[in-house]
Short mmCIF file of C-alpha atoms in Angstrom, two decimals:
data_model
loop_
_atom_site.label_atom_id
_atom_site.label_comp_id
_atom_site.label_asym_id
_atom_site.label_seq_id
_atom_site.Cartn_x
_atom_site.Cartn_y
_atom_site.Cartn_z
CA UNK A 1 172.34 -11.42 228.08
CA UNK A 2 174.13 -13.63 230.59
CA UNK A 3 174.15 -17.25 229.69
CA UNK A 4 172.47 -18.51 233.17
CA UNK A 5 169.55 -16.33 232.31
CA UNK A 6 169.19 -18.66 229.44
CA UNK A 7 169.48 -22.09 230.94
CA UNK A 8 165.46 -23.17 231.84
CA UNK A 9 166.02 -25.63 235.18
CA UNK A 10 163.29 -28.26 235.03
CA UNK A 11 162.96 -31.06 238.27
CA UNK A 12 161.25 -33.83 237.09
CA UNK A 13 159.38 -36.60 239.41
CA UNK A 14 157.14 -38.94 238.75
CA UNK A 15 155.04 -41.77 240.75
CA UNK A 16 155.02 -39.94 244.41
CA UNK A 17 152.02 -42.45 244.93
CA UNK A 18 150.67 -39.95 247.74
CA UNK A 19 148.93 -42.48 250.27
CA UNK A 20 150.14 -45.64 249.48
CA UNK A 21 149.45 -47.84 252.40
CA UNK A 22 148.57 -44.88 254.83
CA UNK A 23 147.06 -46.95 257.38
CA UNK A 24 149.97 -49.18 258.06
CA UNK A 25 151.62 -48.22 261.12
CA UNK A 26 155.06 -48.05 259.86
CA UNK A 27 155.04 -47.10 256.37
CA UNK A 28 152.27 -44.94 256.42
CA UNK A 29 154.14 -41.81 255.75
CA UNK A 30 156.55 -42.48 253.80
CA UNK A 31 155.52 -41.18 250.27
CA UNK A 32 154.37 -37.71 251.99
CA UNK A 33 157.89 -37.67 253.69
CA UNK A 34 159.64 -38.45 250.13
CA UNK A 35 157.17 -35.87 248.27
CA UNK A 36 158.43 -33.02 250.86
CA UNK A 37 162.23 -33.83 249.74
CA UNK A 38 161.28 -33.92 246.21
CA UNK A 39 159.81 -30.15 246.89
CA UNK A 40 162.86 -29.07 249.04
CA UNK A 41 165.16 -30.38 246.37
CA UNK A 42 163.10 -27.82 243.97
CA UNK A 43 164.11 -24.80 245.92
CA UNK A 44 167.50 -25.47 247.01
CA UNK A 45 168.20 -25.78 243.28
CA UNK A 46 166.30 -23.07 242.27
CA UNK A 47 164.54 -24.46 239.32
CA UNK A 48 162.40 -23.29 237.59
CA UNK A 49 159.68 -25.65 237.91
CA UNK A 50 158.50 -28.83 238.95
CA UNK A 51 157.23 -31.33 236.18
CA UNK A 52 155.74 -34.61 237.69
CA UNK A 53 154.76 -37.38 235.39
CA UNK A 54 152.09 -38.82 236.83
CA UNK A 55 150.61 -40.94 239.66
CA UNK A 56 150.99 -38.20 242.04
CA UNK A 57 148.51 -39.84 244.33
CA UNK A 58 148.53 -43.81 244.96
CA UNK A 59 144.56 -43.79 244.38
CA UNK A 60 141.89 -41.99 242.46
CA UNK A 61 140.18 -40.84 245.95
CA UNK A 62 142.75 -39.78 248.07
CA UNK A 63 141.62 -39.75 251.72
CA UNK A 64 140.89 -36.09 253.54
CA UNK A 65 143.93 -36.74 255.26
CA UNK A 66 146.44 -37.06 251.98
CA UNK A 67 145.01 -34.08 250.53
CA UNK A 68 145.59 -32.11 253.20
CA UNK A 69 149.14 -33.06 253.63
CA UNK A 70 149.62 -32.33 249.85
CA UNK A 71 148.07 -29.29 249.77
CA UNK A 72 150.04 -28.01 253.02
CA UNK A 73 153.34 -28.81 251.30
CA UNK A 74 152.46 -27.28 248.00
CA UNK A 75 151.89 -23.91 249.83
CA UNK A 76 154.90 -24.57 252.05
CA UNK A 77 156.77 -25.32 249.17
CA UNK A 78 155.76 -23.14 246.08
CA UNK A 79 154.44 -20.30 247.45
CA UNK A 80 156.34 -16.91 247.82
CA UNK A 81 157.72 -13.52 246.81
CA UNK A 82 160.64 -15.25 244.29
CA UNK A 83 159.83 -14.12 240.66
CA UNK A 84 159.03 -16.95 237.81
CA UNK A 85 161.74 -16.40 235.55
CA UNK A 86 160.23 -17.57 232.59
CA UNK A 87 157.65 -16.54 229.98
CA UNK A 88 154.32 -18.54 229.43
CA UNK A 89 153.55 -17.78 225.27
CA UNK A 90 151.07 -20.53 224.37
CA UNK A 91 146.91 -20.25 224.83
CA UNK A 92 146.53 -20.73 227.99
CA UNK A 93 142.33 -21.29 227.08
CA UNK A 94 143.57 -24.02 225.11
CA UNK A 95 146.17 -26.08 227.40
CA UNK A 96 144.01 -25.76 230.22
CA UNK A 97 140.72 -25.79 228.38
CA UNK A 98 139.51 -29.09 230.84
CA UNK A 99 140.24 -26.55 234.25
CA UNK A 100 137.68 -24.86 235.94
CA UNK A 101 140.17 -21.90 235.64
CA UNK A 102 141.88 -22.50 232.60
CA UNK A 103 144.95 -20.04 233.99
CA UNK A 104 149.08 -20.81 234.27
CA UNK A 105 148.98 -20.52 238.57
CA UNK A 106 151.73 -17.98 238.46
CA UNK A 107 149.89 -15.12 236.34
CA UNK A 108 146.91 -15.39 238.27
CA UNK A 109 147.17 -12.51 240.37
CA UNK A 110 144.94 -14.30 243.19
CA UNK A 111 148.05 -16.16 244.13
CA UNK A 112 151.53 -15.31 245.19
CA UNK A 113 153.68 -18.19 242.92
CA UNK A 114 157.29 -18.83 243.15
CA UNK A 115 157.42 -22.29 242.59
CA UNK A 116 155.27 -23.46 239.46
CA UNK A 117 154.50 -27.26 239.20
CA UNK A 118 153.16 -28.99 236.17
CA UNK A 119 151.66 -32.21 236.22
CA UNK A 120 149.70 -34.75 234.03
CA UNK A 121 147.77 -37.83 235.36
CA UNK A 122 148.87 -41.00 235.72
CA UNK A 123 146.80 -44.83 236.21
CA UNK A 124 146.49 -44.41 239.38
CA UNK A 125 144.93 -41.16 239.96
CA UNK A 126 143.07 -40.35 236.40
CA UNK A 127 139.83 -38.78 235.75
CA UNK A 128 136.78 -41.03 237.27
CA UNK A 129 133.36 -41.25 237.83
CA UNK A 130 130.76 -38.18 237.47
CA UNK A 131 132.61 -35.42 235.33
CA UNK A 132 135.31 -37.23 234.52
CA UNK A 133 136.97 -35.52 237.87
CA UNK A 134 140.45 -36.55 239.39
CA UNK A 135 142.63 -35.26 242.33
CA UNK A 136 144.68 -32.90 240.07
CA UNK A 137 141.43 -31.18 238.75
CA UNK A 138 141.21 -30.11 242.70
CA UNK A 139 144.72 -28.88 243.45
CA UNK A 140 144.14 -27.38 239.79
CA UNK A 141 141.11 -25.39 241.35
CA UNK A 142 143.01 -24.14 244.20
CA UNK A 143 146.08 -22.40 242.14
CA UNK A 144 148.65 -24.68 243.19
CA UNK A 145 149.05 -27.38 240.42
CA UNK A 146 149.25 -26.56 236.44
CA UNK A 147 147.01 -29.80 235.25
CA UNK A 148 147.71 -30.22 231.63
CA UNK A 149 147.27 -33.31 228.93
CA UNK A 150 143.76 -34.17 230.55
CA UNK A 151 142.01 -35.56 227.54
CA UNK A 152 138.05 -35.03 227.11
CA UNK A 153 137.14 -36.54 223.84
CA UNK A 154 139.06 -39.88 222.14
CA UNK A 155 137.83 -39.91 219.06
CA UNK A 156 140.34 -37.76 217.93
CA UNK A 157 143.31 -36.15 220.39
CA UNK A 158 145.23 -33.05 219.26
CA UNK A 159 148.04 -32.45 221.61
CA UNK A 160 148.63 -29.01 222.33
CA UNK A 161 152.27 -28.08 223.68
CA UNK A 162 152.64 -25.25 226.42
CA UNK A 163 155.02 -22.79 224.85
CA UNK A 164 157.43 -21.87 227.51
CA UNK A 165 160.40 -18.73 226.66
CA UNK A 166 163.51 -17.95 229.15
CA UNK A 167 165.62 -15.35 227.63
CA UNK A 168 166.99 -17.39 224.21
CA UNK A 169 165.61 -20.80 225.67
CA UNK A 170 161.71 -21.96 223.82
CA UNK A 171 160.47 -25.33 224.97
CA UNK A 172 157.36 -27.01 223.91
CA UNK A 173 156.56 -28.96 226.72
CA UNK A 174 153.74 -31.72 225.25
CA UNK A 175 151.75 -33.65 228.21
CA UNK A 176 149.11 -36.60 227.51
CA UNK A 177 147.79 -38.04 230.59
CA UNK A 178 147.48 -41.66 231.49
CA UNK A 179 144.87 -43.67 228.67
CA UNK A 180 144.11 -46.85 228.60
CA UNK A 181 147.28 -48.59 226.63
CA UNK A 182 145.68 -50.88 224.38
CA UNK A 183 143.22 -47.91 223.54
CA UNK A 184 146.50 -45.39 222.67
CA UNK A 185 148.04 -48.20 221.23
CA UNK A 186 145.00 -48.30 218.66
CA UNK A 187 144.61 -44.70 218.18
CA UNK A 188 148.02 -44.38 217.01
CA UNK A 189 147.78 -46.67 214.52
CA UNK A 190 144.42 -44.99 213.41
CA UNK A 191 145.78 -41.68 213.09
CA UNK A 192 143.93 -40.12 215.82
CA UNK A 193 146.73 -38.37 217.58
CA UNK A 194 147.99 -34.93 216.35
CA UNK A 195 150.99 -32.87 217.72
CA UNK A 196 150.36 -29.46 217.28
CA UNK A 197 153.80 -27.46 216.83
CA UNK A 198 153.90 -23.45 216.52
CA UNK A 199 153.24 -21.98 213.61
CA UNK A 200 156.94 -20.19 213.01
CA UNK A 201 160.23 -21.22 213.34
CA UNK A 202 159.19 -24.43 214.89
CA UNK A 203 162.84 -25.68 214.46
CA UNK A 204 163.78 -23.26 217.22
CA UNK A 205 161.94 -24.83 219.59
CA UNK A 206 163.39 -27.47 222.50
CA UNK A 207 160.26 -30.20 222.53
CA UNK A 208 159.92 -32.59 225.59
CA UNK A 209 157.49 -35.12 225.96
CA UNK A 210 155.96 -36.16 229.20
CA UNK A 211 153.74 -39.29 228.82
CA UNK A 212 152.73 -41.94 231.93
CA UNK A 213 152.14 -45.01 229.38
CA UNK A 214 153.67 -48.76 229.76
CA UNK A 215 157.13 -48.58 227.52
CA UNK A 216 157.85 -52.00 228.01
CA UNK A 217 156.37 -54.90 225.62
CA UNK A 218 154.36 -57.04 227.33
CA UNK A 219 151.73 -57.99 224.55
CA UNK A 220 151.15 -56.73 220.66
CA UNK A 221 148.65 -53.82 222.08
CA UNK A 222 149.21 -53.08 225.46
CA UNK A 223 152.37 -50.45 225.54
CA UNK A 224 153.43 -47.20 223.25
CA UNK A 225 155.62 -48.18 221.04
CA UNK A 226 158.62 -45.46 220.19
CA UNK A 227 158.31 -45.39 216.81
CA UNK A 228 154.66 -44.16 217.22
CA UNK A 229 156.43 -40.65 218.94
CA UNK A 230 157.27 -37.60 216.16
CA UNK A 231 160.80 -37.75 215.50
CA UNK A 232 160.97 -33.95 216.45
CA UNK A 233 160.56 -34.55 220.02
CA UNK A 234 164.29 -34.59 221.35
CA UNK A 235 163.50 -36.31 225.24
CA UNK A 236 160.56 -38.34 226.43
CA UNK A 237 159.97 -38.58 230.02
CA UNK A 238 158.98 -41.70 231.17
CA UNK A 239 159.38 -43.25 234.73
CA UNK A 240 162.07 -42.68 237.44
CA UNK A 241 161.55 -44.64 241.01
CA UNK A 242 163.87 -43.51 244.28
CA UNK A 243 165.29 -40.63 242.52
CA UNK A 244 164.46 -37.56 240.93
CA UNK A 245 165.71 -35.65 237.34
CA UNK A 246 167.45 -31.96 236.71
CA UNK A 247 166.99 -30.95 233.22
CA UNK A 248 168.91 -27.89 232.23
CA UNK A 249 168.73 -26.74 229.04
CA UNK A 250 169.90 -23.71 226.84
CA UNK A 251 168.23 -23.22 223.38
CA UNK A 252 168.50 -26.64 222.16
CA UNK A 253 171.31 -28.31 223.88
CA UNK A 254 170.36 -30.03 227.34
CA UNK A 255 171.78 -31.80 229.99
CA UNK A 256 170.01 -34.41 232.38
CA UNK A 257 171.08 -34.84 235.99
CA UNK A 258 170.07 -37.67 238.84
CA UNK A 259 169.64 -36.73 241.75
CA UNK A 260 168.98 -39.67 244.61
CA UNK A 261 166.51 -39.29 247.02
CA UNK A 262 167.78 -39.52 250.70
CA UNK A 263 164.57 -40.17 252.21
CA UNK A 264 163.07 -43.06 250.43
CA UNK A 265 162.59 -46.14 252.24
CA UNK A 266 165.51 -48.85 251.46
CA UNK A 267 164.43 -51.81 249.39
CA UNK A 268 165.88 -55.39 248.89
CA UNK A 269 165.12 -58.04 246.97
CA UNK A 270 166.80 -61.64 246.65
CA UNK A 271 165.81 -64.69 244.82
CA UNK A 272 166.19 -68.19 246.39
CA UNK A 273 166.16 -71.28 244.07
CA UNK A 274 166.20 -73.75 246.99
CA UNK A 275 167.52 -76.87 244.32
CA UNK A 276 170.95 -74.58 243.98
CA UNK A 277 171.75 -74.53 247.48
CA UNK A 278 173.65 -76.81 249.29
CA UNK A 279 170.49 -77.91 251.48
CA UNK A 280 169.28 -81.09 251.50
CA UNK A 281 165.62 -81.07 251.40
CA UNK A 282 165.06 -84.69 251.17
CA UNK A 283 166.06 -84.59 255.19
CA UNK A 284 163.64 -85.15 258.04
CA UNK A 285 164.65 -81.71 259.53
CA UNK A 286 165.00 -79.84 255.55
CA UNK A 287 162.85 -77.35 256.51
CA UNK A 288 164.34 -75.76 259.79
CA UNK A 289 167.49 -75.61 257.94
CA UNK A 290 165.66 -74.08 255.16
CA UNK A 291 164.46 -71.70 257.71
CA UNK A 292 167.98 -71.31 259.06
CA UNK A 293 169.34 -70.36 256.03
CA UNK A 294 166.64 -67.64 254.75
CA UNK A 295 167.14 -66.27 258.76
CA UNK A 296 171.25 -66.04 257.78
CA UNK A 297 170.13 -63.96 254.58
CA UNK A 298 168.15 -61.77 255.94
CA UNK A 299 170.38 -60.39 258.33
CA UNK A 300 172.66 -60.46 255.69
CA UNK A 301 170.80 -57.74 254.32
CA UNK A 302 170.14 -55.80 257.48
CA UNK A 303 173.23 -55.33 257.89
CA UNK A 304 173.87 -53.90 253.85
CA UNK A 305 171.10 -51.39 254.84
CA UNK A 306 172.60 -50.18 257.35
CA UNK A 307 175.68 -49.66 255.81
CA UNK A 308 174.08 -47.97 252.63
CA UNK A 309 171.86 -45.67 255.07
CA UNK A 310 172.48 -42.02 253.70
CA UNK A 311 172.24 -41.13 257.38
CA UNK A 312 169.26 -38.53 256.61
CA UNK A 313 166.80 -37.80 259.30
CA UNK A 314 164.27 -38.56 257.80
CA UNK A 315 164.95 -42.03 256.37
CA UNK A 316 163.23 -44.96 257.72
CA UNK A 317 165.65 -47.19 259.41
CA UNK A 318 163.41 -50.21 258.95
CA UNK A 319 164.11 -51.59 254.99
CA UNK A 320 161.37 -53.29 253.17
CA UNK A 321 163.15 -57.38 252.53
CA UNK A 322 161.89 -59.94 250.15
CA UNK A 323 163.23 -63.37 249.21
CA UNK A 324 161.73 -64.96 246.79
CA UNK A 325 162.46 -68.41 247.94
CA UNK A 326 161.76 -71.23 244.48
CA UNK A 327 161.05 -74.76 246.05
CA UNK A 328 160.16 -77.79 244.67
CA UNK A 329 157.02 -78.83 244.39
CA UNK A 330 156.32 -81.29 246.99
CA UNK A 331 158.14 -79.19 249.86
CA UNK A 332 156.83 -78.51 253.00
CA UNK A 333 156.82 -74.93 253.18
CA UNK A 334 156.65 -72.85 256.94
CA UNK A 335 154.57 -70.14 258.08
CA UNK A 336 155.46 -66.74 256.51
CA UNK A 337 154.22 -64.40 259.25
CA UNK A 338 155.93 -66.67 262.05
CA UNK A 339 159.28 -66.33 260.43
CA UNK A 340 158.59 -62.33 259.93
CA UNK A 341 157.60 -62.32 263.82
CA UNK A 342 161.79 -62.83 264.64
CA UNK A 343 162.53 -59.13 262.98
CA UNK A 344 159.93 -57.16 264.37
CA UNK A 345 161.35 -53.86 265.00
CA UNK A 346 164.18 -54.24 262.69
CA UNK A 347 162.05 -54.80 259.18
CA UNK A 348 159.28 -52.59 257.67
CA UNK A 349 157.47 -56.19 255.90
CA UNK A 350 156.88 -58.32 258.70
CA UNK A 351 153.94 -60.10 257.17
CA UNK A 352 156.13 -61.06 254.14
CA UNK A 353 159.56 -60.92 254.03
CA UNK A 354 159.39 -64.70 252.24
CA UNK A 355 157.46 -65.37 249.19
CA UNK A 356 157.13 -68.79 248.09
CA UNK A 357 156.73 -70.12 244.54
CA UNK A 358 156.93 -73.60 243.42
CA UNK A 359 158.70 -74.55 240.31
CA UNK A 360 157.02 -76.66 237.78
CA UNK A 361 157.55 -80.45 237.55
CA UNK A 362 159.47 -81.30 234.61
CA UNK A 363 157.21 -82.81 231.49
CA UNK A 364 158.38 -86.33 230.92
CA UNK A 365 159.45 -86.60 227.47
CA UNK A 366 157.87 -88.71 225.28
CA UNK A 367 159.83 -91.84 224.58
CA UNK A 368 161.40 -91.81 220.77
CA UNK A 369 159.81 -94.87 218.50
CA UNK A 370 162.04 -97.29 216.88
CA UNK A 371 160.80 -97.66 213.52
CA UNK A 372 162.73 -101.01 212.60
CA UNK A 373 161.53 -102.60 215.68
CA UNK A 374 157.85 -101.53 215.57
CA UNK A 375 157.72 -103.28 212.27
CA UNK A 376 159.38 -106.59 213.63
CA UNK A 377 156.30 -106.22 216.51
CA UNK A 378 153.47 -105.80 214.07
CA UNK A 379 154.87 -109.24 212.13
CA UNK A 380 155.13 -111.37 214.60
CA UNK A 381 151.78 -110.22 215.68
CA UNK A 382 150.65 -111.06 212.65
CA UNK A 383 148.91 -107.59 211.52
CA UNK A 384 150.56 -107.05 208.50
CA UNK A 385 148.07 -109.92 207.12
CA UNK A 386 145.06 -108.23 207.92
CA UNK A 387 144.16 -105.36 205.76
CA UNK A 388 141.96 -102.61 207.18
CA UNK A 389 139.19 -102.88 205.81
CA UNK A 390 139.00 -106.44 207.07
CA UNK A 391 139.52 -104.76 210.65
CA UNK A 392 136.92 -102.16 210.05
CA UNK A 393 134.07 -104.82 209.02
CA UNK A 394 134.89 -107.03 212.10
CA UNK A 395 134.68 -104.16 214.41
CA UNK A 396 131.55 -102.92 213.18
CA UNK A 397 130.16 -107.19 213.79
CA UNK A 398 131.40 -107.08 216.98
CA UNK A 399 127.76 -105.61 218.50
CA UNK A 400 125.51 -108.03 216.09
CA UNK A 401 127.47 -111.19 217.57
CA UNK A 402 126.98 -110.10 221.07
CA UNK A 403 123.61 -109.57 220.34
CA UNK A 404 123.11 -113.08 218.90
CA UNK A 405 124.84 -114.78 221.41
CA UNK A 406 122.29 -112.97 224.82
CA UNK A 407 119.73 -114.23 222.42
CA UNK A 408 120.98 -117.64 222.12
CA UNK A 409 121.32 -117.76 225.55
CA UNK A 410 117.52 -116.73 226.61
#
């Protein structure tokens, strides 16, 4: 057997946010635009499937007009007379056991499939509502998306992998969909999560991970820790933003290639501590120079994106700009949107380009105590003479002399 028809060519995209700000007038196609390359990428290499990682669509409810543009793309796209090379071994009742046709797309024989795609759910667009239903389960009922990791029950969750063969190449590919972190965090540490691996020769097996769960640490519950993951599984796919992943492996050697997006909007972000400039704000005309300088940065970056344009049709030539611009606390700031008004036409964030933030005011530190002289204080005050239970009792006579004295006085 040749060696290519061993290699197993996996794309792998994640957070395609399908309808993210659709009704803006300028960015409002953007993610389906990206989502298109990400599927033309597919079939230029020839892979042999798509595996997305979640957050396909930006919200739970994707409008009529984001489903249609999906679903035209995905028969566009994956769709055709081109053979599946590879071999689908696993129980297909039991990884798709949550689908109203609990079928692998391409051995359905309803549906012409040359292009399989695989997908779990992410935060964004998880099960909701009555039935626990989410956008996937519908492109899973029309034979173009392989929905897998959907989890029913939590009390106890026994991840089942889909058992994949091409020629000498076995993966296990293991999918949990999006939970709730500080939920997964806890179930982990209960011993509620199971990875199921085959039965025989389980070494032989290639086992990749997709999971759409905060990595980073943000709090003692809230992320999934790496250490909670079997050691067997050799990659876990997490996030990738502005590019895309080619996996190509052979038995159980593999080899993971980036591939940039050319369509994807460009993106540019600059912080602004105001107190580390040369500017001084204590001026009668501080902030129009303040406004002067942001204006010089700006166009600084204009004219980076268009230099770093990949010159693709299809990318916007309006980037998205931010400057975060740190002031102190008693400045004067300007108006945002009037500032933003100067590059209509040539940026995609009009409304805010400039974000403000104050810094904090410096605590005044406490000032330190001299022992010694405290001591020379309370002498010559004469308190080291009293003893306090003297001051206690002529505190607590303080009210009976008043009193006294308003009588005395009627």
């Amino acid at each position: 057997m040749a060696e290519d028809e061993d290699v197993l060519k996996i794309l792998l995209a994640t957070d395609c946010h399908l309808g993210y700000l659709e009704s803006d007038a300028i960015r409002g196609s953007d993610s389906i635009v990206t989502f298109e390359e990400i599927l033309k990428i597919a079939v230029d290499k020839e892979v042999d499937f798509i595996l997305l990682g979640g957050d396909l669509f930006h919200e739970n409810k994707p409008s009529r007009k984001v489903l249609h543009s999906c679903i035209s793309l995905l028969r566009k796209y994956c769709m055709g007379d081109r053979p599946v090379q590879f071999e689908f071994l696993s129980d297909q009742s039991e990884n798709f056991k949550h689908c109203a046709y609990p079928t692998v797309n391409f051995e359905d024989p309803n549906f012409n499939i040359s292009l399989p795609v695989f997908s779990i759910h992410g935060n964004h667009d998880d099960p909701a509502g009555s039935g626990l239903y989410c956008s996937l389960d519908l492109l899973s009922a029309t034979g173009l998306v392989n929905y897998f990791g959907k989890c029913t029950e939590l009390d106890n969750v026994n991840i089942s992998p889909l058992m994949l063969q091409k020629g000498k190449t076995k993966l296990c590919l293991y999918g949990l969909g999006s939970i709730r972190d500080e939920r997964l965090h806890r179930m982990y540490l209960d011993g509620k999560v199971t990875m199921l691996r085959p039965k025989e020769k389980c070494d032989e097996w290639f086992n990749l991970m997709v999971v759409h769960q905060n990595r980073a640490k943000h709090g003692a519950k809230n992320y999934l820790p790496e250490q909670f993951l079997d050691n067997f599984l050799i990659l876990l796919f997490g996030v990738m933003n502005m590019n895309v992943g080619l996996i190509a492996n052979q038995t159980k050697k593999y080899q993971l290639t980036k591939i940039p997006l050319q369509t994807v909007r460009q993106f540019y972000c600059k912080d602004v501590d105001l107190d580390e400039t040369s500017l001084n704000l204590n001026e009668p005309d501080s902030c129009d120079k303040v406004i002067t300088y942001c204006n010089e940065l700006v166009d600084q970056l204009l004219e980076r994106a268009e230099e770093e344009h990949t010159g693709h049709p299809k990318q916007p030539k309006q980037p998205l700009i931010r400057l975060r611009v740190f002031c102190p606390p008693d400045f004067e700031t300007f108006s945002v949107q009037r500032f933003g008004h100067a590059y209509v036409s040539k940026v995609a964030n009009i409304k805010d380009i400039i974000h403000f933030s104050r810094k904090k005011s410096e605590k005044v530190k406490p000032t330190e105590i001299d022992a010694e002289k405290l001591k020379t204080i309370l002498k010559q005050e004469g308190f080291d003479k009293q003893r306090v239970e003297d001051l206690v009792k002529s505190t607590l006579r303080l009210p009976m002399i008043i009193k006294d004295f308003l009588s005395f006085q009627k």
